[in-house]
Short mmCIF file of N, CA and C in Angstrom, two decimals:
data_model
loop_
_atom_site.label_atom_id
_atom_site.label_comp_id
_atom_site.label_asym_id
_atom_site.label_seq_id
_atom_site.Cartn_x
_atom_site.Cartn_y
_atom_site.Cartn_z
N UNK A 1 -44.95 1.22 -11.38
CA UNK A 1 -45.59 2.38 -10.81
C UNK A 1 -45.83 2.12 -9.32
N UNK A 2 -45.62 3.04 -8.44
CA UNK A 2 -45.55 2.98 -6.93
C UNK A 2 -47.30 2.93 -6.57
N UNK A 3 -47.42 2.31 -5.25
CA UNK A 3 -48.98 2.53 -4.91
C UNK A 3 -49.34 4.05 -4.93
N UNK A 4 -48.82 4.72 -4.54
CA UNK A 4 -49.62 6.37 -4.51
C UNK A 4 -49.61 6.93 -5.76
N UNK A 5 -48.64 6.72 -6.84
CA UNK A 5 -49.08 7.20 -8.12
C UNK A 5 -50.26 6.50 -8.58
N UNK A 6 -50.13 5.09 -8.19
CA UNK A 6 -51.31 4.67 -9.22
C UNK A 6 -53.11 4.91 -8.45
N UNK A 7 -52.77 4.60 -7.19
CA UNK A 7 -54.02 5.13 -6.12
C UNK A 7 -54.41 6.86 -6.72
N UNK A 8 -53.59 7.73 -6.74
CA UNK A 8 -54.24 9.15 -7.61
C UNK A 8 -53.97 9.01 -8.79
N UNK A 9 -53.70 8.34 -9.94
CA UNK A 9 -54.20 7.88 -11.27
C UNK A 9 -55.57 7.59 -11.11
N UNK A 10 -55.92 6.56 -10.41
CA UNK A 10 -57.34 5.71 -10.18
C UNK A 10 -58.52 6.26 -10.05
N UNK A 11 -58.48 7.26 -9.11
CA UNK A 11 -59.54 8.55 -8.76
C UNK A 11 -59.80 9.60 -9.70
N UNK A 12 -60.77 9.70 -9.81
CA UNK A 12 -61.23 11.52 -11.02
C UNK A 12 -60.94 12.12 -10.28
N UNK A 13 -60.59 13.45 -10.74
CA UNK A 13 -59.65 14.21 -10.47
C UNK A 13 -60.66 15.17 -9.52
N UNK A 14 -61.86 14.84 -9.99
CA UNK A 14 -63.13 15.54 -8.86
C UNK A 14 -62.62 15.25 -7.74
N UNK A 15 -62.33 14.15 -7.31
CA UNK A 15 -62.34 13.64 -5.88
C UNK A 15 -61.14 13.65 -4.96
N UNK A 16 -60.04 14.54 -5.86
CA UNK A 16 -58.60 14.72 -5.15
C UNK A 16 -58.41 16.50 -4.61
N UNK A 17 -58.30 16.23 -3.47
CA UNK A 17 -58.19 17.63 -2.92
C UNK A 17 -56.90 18.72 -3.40
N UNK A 18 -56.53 17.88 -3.93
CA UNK A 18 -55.15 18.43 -4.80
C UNK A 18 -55.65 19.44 -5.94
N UNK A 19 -56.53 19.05 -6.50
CA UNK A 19 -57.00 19.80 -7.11
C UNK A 19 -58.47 20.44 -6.71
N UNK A 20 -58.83 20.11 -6.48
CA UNK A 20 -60.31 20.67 -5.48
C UNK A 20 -60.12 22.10 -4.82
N UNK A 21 -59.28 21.68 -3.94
CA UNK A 21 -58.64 22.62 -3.06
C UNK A 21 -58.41 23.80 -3.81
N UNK A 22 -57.55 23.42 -4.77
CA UNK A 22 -56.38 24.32 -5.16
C UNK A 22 -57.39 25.87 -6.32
N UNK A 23 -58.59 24.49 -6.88
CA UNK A 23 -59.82 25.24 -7.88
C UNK A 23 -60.43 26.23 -6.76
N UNK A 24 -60.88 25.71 -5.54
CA UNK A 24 -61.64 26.41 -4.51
C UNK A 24 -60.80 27.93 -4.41
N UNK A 25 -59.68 27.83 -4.34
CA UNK A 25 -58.85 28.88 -4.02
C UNK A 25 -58.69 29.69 -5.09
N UNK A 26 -58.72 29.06 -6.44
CA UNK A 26 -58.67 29.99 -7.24
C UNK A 26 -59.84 31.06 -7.63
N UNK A 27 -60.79 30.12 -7.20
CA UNK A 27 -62.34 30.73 -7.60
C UNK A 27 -62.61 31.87 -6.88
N UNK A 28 -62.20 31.58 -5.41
CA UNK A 28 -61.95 32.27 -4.55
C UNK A 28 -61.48 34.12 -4.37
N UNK A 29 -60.57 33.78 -4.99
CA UNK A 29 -59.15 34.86 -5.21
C UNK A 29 -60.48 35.46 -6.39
N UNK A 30 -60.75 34.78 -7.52
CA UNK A 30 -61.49 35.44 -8.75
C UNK A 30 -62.61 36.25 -7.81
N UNK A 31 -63.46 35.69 -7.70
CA UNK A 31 -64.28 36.31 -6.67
C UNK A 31 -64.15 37.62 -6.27
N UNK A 32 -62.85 37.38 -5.66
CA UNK A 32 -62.63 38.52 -4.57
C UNK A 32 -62.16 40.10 -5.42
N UNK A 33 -62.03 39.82 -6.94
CA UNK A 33 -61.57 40.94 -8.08
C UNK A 33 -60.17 40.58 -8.30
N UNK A 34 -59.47 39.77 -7.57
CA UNK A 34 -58.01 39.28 -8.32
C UNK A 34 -57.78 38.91 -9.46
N UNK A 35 -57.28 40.14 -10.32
CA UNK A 35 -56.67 39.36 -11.71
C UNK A 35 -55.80 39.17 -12.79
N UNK A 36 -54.47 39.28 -11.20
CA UNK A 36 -53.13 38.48 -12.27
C UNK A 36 -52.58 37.88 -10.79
N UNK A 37 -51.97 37.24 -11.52
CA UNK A 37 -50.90 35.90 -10.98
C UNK A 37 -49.44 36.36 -11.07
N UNK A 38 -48.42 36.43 -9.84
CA UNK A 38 -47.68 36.70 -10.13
C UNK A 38 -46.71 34.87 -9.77
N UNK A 39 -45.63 34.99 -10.92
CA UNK A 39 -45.44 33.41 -10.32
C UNK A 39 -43.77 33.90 -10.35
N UNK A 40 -43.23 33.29 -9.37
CA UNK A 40 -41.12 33.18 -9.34
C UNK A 40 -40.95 31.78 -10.10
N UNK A 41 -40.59 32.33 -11.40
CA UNK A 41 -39.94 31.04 -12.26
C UNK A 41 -39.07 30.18 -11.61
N UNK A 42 -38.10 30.54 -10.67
CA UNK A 42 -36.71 29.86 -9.89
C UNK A 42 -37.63 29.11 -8.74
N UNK A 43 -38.90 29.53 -8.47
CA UNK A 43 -39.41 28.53 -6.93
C UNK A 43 -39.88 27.79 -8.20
N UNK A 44 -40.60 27.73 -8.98
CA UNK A 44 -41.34 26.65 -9.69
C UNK A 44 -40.55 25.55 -10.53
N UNK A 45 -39.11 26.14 -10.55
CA UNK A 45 -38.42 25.26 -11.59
C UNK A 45 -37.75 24.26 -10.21
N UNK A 46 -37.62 24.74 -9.05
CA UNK A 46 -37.25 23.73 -8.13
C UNK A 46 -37.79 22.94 -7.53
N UNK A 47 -39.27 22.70 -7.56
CA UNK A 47 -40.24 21.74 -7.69
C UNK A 47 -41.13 21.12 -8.59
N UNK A 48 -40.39 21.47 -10.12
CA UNK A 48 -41.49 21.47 -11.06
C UNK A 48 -41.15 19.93 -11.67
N UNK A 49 -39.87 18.92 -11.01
CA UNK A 49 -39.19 17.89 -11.56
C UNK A 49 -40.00 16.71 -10.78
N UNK A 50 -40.15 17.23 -9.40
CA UNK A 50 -40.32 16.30 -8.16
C UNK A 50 -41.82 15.51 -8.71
N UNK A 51 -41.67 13.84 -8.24
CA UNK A 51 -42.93 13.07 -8.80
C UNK A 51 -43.74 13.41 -8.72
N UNK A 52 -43.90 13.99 -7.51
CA UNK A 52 -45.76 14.84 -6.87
C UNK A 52 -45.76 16.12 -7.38
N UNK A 53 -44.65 16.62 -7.70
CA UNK A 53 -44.96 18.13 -8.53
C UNK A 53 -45.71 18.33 -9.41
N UNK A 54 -46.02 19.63 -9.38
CA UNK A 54 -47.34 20.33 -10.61
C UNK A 54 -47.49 19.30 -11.88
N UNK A 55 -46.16 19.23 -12.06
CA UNK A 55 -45.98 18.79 -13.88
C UNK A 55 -46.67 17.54 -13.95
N UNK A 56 -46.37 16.64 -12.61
CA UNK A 56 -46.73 14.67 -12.86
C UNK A 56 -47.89 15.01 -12.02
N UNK A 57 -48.31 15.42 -11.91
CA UNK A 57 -49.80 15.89 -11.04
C UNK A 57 -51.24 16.29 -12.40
N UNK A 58 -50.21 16.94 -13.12
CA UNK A 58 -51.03 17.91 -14.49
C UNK A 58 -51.20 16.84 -14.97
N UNK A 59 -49.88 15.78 -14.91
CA UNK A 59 -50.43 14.67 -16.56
C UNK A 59 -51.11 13.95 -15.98
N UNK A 60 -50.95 13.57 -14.73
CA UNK A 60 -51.93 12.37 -14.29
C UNK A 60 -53.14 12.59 -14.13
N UNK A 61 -53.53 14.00 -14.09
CA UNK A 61 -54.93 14.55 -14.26
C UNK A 61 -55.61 14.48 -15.12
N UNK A 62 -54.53 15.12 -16.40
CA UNK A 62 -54.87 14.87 -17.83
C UNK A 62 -55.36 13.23 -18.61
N UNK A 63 -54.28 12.24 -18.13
CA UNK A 63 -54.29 11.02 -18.76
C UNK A 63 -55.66 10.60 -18.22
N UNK A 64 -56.45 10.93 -16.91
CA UNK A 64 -57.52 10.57 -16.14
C UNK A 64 -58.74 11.36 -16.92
N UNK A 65 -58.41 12.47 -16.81
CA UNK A 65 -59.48 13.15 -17.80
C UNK A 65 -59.86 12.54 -19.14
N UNK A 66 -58.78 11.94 -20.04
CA UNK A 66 -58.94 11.46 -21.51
C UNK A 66 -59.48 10.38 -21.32
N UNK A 67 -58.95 9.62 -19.84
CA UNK A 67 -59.84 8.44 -19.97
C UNK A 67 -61.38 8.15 -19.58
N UNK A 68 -61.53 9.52 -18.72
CA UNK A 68 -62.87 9.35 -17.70
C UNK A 68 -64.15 10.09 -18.93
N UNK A 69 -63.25 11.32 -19.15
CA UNK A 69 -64.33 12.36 -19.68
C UNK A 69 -64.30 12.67 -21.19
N UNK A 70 -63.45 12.12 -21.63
CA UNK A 70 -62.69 12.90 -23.59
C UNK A 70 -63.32 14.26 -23.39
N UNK A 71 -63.66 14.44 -24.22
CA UNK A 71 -63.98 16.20 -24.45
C UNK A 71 -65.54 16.61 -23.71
N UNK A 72 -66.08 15.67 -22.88
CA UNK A 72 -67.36 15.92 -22.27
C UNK A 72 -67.36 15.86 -21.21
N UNK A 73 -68.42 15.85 -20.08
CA UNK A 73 -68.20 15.87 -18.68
C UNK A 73 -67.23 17.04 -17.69
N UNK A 74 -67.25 16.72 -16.81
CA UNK A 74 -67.05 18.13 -16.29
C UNK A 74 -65.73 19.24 -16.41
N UNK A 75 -65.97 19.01 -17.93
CA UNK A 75 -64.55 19.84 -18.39
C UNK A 75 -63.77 20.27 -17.88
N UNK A 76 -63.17 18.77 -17.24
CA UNK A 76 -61.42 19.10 -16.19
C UNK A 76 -60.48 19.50 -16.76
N UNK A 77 -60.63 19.49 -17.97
CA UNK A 77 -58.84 19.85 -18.60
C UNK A 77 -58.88 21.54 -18.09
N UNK A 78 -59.48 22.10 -18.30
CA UNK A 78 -59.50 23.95 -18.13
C UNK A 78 -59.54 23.80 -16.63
N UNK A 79 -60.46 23.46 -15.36
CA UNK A 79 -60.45 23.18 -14.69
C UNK A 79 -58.92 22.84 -13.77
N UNK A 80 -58.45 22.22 -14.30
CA UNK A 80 -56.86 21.13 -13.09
C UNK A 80 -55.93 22.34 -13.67
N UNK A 81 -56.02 22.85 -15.08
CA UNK A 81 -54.87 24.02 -15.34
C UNK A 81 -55.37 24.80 -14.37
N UNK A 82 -56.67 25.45 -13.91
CA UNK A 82 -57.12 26.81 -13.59
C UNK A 82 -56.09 26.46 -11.94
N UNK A 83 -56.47 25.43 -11.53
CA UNK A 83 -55.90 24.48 -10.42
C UNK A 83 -54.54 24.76 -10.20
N UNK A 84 -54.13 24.14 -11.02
CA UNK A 84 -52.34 24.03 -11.42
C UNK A 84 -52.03 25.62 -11.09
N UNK A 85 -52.75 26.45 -11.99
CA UNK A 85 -51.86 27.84 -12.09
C UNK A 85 -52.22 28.53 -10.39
N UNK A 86 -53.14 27.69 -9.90
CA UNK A 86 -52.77 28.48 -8.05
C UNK A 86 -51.86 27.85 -7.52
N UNK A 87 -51.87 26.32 -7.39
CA UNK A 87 -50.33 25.93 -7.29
C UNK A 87 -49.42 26.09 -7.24
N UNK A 88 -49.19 26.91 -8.68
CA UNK A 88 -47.72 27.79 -8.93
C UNK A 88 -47.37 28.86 -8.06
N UNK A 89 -49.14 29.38 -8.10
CA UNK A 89 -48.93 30.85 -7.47
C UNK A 89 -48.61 30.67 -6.22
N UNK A 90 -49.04 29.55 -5.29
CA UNK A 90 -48.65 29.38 -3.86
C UNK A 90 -47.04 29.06 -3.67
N UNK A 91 -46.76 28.39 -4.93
CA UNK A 91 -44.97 27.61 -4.23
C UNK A 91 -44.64 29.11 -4.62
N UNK A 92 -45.40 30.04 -5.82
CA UNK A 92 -44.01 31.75 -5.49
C UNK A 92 -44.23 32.33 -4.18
N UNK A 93 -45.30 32.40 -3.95
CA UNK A 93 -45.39 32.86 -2.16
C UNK A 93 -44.52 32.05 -1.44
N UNK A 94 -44.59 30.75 -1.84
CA UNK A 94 -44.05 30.68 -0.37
C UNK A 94 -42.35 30.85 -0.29
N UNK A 95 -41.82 31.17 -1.56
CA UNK A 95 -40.64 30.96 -2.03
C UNK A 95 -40.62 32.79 -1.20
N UNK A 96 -41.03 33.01 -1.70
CA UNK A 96 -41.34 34.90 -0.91
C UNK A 96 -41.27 35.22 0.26
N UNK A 97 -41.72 34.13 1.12
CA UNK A 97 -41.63 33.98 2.36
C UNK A 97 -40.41 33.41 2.86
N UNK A 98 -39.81 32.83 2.15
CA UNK A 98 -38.66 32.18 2.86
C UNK A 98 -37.77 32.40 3.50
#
C-alpha cells in the first residue's frame, strides 16, 4: 500500500476534507430546497476505476468506519454515501462543462 492510501486509511473520515467538504455541500444544496441529483453515468464511469476515485475513497471510508465506529458513533456510513453522491454530482457538472 502506497503512503497516501494508507495516510487517508489512518484518519476518520471526520477529519478528511474529501468528505467534509463534499457533506458541507450537500447539506448545503438540501438547505437551499434541492431535491434531485442529476448524475452522467459516462463522466462517472471514467473516473469511477481511478485509485482516488469515488469507489476506493467509499471503501476506504467504509473499512475506517467498521473499524473506528461499527454501527455507533457518528453514523458515517449514511454520511460519506450522502458525500459520495455530491461527488458524483460534481464530476456530471463538470463533464457538462467540458
Amino acid at each position: 500500500m502506497n503512503n497516501k492510501a494508507h495516510s487517508r486509511m489512518s484518519r476518520h473520515w471526520s477529519s478528511d476534507p474529501y468528505f467534509v467538504d463534499a457533506l458541507d455541500k450537500y447539506t448545503a444544496l438540501r438547505n437551499a430546497g434541492q431535491k434531485t441529483l442529476e448524475l452522467d453515468l459516462n463522466a462517472i464511469e471514467e473516473v469511477i476505476s481511478n485509485r482516488d476515485g469515488p469507489a476506493y475513497r467509499l471503501f476506504d471510508a467504509m473499512v475506517n468506519i467498521k473499524e473506528t465506529e461499527g454501527d455507533e458513533g457518528y453514523r458515517g456510513a449514511p454520511r460519506i454515501l450522502l458525500a459520495i453522491l455530491e461527488h458524483l454530482g460534481e464530476i456530471s457538472k463538470q463533464k457538462q462543462t467540458d
